[in-house]
Short mmCIF file of N, CA, C and O and ligand atoms in Angstrom, two decimals:
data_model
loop_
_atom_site.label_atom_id
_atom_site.label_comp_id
_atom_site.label_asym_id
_atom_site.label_seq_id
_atom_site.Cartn_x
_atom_site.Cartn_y
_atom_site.Cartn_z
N UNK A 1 12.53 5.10 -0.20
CA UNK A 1 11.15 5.47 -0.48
C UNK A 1 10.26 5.01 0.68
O UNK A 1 10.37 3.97 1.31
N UNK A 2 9.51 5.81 0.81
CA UNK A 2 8.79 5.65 2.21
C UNK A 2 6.92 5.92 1.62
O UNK A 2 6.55 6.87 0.94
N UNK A 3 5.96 4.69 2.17
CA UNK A 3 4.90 5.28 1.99
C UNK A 3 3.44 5.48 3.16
O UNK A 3 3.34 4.79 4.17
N UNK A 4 2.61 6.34 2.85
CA UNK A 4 1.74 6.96 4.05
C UNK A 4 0.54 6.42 3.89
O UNK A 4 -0.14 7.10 3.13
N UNK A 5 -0.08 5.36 4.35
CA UNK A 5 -1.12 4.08 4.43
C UNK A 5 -2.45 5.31 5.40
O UNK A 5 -2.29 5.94 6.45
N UNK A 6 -3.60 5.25 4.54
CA UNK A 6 -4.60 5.92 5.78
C UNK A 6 -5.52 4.90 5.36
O UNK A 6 -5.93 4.62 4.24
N UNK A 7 -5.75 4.44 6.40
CA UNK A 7 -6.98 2.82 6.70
C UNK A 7 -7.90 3.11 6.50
O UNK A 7 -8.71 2.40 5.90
N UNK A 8 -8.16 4.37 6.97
CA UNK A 8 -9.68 4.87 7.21
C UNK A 8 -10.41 4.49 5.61
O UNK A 8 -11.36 3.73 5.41
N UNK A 9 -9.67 5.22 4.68
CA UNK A 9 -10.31 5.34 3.71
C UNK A 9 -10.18 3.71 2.45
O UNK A 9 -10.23 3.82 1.22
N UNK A 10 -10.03 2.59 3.10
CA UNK A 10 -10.06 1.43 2.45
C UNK A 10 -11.00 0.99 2.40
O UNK A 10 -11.52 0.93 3.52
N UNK A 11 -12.09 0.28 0.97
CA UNK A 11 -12.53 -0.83 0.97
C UNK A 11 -12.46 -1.80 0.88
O UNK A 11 -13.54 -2.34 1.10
N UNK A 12 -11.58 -2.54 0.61
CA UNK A 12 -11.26 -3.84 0.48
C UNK A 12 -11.09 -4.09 -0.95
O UNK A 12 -11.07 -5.26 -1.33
N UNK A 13 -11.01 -3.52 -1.46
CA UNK A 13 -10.80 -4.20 -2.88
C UNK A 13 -9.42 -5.21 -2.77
O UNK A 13 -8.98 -6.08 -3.51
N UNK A 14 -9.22 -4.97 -2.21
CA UNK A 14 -7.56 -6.28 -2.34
C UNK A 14 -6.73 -5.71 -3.94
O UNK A 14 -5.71 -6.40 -4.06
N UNK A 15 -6.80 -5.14 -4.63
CA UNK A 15 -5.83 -4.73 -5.48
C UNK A 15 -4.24 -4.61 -5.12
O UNK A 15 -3.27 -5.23 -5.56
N UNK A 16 -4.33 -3.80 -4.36
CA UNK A 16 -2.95 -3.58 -3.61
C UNK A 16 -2.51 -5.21 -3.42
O UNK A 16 -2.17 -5.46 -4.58
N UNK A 17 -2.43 -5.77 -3.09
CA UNK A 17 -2.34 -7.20 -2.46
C UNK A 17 -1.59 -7.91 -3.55
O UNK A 17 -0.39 -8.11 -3.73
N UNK A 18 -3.03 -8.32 -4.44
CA UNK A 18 -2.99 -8.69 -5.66
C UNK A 18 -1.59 -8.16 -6.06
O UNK A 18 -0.75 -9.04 -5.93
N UNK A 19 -0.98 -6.76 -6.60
CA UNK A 19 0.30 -6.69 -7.40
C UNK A 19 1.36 -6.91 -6.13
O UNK A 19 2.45 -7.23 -6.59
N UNK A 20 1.37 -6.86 -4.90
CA UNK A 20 2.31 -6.88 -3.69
C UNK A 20 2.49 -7.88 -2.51
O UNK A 20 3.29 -7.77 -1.58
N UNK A 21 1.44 -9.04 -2.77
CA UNK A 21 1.26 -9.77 -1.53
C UNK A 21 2.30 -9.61 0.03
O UNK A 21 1.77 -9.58 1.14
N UNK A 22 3.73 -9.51 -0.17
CA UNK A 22 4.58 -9.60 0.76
C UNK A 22 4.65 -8.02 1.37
O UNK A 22 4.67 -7.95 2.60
N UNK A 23 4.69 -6.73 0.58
CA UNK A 23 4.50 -5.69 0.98
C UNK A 23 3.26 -5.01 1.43
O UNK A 23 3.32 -3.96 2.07
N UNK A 24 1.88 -5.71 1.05
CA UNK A 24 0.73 -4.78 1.22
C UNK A 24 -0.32 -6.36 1.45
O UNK A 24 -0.97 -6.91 0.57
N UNK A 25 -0.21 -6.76 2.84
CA UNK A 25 -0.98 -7.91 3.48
C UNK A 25 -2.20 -7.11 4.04
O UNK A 25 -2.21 -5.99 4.55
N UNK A 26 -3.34 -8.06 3.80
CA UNK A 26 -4.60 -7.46 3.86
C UNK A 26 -4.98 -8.21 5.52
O UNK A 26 -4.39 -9.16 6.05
N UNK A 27 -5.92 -7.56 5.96
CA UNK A 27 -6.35 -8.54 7.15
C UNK A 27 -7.57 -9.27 7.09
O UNK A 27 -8.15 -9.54 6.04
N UNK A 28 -8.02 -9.64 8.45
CA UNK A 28 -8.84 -11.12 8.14
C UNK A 28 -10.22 -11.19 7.13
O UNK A 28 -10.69 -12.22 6.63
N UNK A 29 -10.73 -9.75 6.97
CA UNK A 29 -11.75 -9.34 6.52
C UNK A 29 -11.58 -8.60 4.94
O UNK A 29 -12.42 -8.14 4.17
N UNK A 30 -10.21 -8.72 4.88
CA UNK A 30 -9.71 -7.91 2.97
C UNK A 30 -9.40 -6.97 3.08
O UNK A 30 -9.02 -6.68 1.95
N UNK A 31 -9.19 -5.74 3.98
CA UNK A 31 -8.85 -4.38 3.82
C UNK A 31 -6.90 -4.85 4.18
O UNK A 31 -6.21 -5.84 4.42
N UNK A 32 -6.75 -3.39 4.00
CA UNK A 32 -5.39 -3.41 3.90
C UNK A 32 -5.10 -3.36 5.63
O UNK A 32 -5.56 -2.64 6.51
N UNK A 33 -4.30 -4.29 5.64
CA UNK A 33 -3.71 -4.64 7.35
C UNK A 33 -2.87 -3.36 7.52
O UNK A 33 -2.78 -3.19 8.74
N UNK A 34 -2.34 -2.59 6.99
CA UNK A 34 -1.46 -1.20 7.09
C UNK A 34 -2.21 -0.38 7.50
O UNK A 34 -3.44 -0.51 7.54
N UNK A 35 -1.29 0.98 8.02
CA UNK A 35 -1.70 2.35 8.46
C UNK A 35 -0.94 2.72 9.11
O UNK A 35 -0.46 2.10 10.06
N UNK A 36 -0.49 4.40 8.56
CA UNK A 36 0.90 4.77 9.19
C UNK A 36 1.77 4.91 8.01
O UNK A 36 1.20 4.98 6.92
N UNK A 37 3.04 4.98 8.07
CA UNK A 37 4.22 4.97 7.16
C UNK A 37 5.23 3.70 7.15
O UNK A 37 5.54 3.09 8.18
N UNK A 38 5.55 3.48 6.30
CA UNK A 38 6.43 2.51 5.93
C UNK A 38 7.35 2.61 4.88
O UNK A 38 7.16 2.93 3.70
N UNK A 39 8.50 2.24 5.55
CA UNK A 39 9.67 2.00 4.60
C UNK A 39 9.55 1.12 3.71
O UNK A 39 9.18 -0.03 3.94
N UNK A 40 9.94 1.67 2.29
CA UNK A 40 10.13 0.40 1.40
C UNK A 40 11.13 -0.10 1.28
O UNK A 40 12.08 0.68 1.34
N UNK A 41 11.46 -1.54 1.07
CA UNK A 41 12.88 -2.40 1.44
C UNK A 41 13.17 -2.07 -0.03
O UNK A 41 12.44 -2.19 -1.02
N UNK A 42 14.83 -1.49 0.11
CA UNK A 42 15.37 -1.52 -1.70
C UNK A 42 15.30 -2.48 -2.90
O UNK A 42 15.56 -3.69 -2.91
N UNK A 43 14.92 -1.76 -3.81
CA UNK A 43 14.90 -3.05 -4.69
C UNK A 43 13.11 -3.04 -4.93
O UNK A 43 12.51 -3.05 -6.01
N UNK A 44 12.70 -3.03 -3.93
CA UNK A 44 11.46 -3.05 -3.87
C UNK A 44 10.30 -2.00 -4.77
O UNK A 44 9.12 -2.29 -4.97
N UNK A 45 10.88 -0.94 -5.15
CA UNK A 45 10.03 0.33 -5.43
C UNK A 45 9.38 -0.05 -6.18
O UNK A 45 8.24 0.35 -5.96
N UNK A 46 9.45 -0.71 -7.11
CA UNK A 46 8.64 -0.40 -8.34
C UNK A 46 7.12 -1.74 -7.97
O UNK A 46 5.90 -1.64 -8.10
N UNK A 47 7.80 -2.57 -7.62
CA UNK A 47 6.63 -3.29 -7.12
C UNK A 47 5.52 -2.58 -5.89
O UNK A 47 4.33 -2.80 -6.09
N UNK A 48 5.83 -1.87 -4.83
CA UNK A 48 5.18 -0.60 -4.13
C UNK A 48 4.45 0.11 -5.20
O UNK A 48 3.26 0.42 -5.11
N UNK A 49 5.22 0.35 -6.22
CA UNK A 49 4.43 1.71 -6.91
C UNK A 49 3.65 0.96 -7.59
O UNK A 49 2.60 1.61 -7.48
N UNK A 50 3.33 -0.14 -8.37
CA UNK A 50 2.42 -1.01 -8.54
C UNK A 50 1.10 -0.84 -8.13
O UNK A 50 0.05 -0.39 -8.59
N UNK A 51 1.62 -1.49 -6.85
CA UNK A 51 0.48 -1.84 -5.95
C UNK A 51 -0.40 -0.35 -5.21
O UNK A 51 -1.55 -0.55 -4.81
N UNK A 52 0.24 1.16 -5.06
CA UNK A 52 -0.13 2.12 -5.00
C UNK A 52 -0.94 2.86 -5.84
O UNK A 52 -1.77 3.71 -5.52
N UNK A 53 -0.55 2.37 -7.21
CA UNK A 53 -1.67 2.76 -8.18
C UNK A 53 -2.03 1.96 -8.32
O UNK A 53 -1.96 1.87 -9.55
N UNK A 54 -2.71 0.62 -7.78
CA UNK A 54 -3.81 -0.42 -8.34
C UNK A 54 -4.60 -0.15 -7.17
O UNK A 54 -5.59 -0.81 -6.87
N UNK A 55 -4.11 0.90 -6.46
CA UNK A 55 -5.30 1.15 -5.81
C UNK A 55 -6.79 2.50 -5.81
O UNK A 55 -6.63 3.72 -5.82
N UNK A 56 -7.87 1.89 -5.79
CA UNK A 56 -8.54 2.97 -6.52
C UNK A 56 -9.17 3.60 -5.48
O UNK A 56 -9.99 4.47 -5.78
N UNK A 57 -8.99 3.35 -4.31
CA UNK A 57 -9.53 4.68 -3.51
C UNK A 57 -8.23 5.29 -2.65
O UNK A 57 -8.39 5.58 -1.46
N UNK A 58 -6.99 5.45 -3.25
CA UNK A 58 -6.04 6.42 -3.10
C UNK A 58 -5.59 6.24 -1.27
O UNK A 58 -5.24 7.16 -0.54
N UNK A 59 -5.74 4.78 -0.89
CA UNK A 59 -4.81 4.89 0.45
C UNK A 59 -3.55 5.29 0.90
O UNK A 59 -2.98 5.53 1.96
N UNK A 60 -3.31 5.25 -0.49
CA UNK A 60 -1.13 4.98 -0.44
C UNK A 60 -1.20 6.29 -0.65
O UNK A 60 -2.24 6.81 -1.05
N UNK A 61 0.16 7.13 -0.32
CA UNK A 61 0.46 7.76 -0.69
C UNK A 61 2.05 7.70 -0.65
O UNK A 61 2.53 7.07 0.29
N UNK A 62 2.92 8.26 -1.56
CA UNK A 62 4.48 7.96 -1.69
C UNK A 62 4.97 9.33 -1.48
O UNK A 62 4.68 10.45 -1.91
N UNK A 63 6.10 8.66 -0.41
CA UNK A 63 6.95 9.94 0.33
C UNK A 63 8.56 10.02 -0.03
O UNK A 63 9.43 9.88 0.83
N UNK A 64 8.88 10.31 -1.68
CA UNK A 64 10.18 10.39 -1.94
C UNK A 64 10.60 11.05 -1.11
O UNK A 64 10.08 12.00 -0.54
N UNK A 65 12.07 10.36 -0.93
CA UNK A 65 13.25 10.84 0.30
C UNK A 65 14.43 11.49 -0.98
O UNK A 65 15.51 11.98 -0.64
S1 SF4 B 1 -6.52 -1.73 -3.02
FE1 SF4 B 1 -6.90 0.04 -1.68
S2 SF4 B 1 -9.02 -0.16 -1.09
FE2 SF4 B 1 -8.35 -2.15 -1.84
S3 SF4 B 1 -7.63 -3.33 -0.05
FE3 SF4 B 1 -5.89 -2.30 -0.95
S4 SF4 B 1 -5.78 -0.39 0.21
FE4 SF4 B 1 -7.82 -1.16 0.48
#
């Protein structure tokens, strides 16, 4: 599972974070430190998909393989 991070459109809510800390690290100011695509490490999905819908202005997006 692979997912598609667009920065642009983050406010900071830190949600994502909150359900993912190790997968979805925020930077110095609270927005999401991501952008781009990323692999999710196995095992991992369901905590990703978590944190993808705790987010409310729709950064994530999920790229089933
Ligand atoms: S939950 Fe969404 S808006 Fe909030 S920090 Fe994470 S990516 Fe940004």
């Amino acid at each position: 599972m692979r997912i598609r991070v667009d920065q642009s459109v983050c406010t900071g809510h830190a949600m994502c974070n909150v359900q993912s800390p190790e997968l979805f690290p925020l930077d110095d100011v609270g927005y999401t430190a991501l952008n781009g695509e990323y692999e999710i490490p196995a095992g991992q999905e369901e905590s990703a998909r978590r944190a993808v819908a705790a987010c409310p202005e729709r950064v994530f997006s999920i790229i089933e393989e």
